[in-house]
XYZ file of N, CA, C and O in Angstrom:
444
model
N 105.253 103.991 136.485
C 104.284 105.039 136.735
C 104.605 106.214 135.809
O 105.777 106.587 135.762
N 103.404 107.019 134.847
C 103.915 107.928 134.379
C 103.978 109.417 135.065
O 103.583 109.531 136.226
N 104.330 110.229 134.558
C 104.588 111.592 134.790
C 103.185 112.043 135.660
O 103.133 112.424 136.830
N 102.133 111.878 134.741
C 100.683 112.260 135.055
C 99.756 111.734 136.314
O 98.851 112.206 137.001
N 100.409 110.623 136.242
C 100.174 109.980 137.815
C 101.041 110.028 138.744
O 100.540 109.587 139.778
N 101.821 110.265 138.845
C 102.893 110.706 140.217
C 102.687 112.324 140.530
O 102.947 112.926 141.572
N 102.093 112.869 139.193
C 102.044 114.058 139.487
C 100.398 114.407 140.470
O 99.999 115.361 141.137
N 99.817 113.038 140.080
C 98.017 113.203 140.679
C 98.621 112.559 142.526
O 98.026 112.656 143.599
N 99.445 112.185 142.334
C 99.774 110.813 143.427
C 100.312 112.566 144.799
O 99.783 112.886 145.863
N 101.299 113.113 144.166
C 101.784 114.173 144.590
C 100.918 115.234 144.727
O 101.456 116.152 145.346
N 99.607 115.504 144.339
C 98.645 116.536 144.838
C 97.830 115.834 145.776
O 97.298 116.744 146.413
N 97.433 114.783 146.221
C 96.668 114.009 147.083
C 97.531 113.574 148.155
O 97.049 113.241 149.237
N 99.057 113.546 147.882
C 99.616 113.677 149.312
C 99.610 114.886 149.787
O 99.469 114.997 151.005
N 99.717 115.749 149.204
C 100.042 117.118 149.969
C 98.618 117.583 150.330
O 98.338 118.735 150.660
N 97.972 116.821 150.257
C 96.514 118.010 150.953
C 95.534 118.484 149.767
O 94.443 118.992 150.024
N 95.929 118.314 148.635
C 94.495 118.535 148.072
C 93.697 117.443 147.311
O 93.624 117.354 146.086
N 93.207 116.762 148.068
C 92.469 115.388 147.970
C 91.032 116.139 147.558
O 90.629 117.226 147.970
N 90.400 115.249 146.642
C 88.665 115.611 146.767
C 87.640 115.379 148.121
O 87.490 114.372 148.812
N 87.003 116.717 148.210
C 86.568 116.164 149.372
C 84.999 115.612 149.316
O 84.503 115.513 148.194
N 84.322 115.306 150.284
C 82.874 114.875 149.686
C 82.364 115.662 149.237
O 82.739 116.759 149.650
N 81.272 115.694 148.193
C 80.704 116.511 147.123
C 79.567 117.059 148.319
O 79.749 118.274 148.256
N 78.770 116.895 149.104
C 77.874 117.195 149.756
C 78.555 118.963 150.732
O 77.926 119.883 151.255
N 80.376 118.648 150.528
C 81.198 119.968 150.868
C 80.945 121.311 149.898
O 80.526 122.431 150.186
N 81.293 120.841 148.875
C 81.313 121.839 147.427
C 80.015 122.398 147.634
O 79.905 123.523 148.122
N 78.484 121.348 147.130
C 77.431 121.541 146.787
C 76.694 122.704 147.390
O 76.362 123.578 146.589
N 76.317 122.910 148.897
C 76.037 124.128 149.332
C 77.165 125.320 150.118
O 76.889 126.459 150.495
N 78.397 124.643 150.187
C 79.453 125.605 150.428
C 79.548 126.629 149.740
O 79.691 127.735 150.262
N 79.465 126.381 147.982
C 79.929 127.037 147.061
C 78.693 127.814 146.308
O 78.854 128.588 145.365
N 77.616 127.518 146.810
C 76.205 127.715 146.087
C 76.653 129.483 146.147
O 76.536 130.212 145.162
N 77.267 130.044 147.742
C 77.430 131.771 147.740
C 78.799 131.915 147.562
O 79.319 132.276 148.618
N 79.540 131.790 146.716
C 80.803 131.827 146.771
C 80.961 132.505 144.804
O 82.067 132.966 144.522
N 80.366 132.504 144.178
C 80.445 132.729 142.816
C 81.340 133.964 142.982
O 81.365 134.653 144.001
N 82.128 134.190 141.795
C 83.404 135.790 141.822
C 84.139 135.431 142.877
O 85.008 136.292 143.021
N 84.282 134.156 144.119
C 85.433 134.400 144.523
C 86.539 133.389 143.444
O 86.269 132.540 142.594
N 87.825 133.929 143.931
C 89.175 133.810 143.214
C 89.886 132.643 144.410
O 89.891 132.547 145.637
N 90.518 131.776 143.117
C 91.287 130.623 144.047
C 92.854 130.268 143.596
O 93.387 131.004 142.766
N 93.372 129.466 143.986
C 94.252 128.553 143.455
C 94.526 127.495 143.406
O 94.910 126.895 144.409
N 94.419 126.936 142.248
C 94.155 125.133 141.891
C 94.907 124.660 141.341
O 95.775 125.465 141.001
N 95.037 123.925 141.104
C 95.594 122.627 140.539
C 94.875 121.453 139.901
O 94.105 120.686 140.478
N 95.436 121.408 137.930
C 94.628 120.374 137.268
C 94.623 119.153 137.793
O 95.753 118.752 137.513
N 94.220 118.514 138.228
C 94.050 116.946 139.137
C 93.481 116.111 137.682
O 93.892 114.952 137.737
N 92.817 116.312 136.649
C 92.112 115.439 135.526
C 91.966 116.453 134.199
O 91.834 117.673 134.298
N 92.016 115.692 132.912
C 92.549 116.824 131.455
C 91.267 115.301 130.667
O 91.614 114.207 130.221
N 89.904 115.855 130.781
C 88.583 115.108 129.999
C 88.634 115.698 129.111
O 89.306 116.726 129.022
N 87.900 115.187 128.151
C 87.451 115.746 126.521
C 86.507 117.172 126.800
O 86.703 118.039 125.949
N 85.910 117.385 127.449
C 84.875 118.311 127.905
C 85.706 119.324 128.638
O 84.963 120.238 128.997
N 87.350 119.595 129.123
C 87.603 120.869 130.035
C 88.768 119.503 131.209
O 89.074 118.311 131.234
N 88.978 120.683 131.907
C 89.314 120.235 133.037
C 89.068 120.456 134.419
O 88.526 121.433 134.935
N 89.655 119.151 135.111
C 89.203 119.307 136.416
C 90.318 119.977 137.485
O 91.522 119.789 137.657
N 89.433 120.752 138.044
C 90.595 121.652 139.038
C 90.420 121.393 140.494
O 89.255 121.147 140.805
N 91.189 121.387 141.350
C 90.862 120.653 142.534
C 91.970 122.368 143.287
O 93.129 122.769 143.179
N 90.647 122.857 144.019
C 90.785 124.030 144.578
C 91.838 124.063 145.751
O 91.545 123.392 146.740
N 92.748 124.597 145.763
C 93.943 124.622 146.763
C 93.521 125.355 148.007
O 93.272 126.558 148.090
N 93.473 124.314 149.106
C 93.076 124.800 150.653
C 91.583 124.876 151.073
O 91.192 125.198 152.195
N 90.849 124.553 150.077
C 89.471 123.857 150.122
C 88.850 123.127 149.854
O 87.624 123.228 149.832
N 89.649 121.917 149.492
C 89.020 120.486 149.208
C 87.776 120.135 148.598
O 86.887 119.363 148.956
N 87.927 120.977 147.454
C 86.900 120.701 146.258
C 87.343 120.818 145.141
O 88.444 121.317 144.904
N 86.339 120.255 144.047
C 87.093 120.478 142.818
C 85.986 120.776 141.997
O 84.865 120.471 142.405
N 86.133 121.356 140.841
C 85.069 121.860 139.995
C 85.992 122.224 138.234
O 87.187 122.227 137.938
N 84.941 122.442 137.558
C 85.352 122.395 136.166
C 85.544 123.483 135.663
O 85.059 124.503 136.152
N 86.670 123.488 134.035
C 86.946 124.436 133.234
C 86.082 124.148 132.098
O 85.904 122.938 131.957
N 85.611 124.732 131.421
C 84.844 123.875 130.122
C 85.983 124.392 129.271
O 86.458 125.521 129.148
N 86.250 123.327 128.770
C 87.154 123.295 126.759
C 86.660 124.536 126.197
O 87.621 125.298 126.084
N 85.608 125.069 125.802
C 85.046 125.795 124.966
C 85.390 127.473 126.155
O 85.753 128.560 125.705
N 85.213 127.259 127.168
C 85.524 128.724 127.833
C 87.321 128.912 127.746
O 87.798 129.847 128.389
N 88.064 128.202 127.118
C 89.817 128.199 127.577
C 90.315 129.444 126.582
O 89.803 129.459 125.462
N 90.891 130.070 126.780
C 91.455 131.230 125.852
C 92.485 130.289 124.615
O 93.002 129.255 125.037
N 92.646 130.541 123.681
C 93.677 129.990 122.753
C 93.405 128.795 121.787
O 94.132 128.362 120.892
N 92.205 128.382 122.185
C 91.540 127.239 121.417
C 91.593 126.887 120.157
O 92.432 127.581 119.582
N 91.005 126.007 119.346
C 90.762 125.140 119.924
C 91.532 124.317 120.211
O 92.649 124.122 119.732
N 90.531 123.291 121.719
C 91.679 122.317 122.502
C 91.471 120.709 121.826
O 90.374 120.400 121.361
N 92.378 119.945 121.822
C 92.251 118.664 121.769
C 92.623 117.720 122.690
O 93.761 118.188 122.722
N 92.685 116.831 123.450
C 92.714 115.860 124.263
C 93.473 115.387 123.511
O 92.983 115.208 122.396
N 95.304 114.858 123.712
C 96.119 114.023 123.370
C 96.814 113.170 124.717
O 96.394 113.504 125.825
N 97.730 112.220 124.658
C 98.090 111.898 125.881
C 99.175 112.230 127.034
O 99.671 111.380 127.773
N 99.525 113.947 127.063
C 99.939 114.626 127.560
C 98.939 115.696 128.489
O 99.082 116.052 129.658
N 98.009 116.011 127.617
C 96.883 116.676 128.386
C 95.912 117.239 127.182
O 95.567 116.721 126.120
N 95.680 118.236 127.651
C 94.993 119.262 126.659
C 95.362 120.273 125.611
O 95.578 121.269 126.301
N 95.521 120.544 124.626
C 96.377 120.738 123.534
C 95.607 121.497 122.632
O 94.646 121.097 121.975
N 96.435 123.372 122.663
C 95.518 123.955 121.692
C 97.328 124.684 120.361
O 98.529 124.905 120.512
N 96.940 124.705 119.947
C 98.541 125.282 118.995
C 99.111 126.522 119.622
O 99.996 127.213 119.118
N 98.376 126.783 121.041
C 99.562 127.986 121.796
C 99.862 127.859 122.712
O 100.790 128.504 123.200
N 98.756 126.380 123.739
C 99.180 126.258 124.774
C 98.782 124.908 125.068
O 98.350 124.215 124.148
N 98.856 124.529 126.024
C 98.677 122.911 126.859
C 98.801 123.244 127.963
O 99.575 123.988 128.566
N 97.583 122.354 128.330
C 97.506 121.988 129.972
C 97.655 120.374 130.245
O 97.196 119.485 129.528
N 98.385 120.217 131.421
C 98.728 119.026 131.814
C 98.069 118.900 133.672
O 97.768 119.855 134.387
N 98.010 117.422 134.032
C 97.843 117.485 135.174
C 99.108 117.705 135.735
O 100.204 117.271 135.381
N 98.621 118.863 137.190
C 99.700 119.308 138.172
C 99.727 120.420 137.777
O 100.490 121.116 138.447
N 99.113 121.064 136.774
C 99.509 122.886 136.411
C 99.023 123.288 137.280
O 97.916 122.846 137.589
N 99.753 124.480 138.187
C 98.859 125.103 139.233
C 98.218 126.656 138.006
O 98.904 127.069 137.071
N 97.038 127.140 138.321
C 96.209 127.769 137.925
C 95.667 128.585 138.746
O 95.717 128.304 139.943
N 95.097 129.645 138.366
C 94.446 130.701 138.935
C 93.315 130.395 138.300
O 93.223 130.165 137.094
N 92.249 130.385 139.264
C 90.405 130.401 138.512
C 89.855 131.084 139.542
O 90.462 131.437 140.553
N 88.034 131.387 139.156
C 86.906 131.972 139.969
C 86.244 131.244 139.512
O 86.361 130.719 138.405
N 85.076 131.027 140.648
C 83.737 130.442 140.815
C 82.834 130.934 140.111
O 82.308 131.977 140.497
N 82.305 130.166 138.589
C 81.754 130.736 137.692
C 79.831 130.809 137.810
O 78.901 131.584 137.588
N 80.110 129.386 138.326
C 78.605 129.155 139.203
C 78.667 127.381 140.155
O 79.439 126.424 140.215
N 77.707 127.677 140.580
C 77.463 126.554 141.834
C 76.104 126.091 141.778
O 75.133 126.840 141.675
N 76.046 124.462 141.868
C 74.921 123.673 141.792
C 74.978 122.737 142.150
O 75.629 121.734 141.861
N 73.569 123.229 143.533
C 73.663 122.170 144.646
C 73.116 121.361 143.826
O 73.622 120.239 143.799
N 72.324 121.538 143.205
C 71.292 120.618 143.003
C 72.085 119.432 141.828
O 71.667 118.296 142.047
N 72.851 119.476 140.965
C 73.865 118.950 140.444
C 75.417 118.449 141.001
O 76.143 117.638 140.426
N 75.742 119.246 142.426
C 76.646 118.840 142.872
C 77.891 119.142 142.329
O 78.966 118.622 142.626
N 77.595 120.329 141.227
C 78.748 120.787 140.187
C 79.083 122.232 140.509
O 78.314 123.104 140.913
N 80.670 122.334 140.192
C 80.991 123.505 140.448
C 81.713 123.894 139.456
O 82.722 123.195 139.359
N 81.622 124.888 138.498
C 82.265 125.483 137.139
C 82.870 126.671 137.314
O 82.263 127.684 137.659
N 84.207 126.608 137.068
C 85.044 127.730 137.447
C 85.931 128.478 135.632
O 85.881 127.857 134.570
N 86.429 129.470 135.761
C 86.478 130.123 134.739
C 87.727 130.309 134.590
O 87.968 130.901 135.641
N 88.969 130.216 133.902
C 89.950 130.480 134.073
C 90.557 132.062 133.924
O 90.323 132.907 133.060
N 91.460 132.115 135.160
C 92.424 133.509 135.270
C 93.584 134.203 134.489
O 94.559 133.467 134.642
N 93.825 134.943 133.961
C 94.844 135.193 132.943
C 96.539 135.430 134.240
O 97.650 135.665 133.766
């Protein structure tokens, strides 16, 4: 097992599992500007996925919103020449917007 999966294996035991999307979708529709703490659970070509600590949802960073850019996708995580993200980084984000109607939730990262 590598690093990246014991480390996904170890956020889904402790409680932050995805929860059904039908949770996120109108939960989060009034929630935009609030502030959380997450954890990368997935490192896609497009951003990453953050899986919100103590509310069992998860929603996205886009690549193109990350400070320090640009990022590349290698097989450690996400990779810009000042920084990297890996799954298991805990993170600070806000709710950038919410869509029920997509079932998507895009969050912004915290300095």
């Amino acid at each position: 097992m590598c690093i990246r999966d014991r480390r996904s294996c170890v956020a889904r035991h402790e409680g932050r599992e995805r929860a059904p999307a039908h949770v996120g979708r109108g939960h989060f529709a009034g929630r935009v500007g609030e502030r959380f703490a997450g954890y990368v659970v997935a490192v896609k070509p497009f951003g990453l996925v953050v899986q919100l600590a103590g509310v069992g949802v998860s929603g996205t960073i886009q690549t193109d919103t990350l400070p320090e850019g640009p990022y590349r996708v290698d097989k450690m995580g996400l990779v810009s020449a000042k920084r990297r993200f890996t799954v298991g980084d805990a993170l600070q984000v806000e709710v950038a917007s919410a869509s029920e109607e997509l079932a998507r939730i895009e969050l912004t990262l915290l300095p």
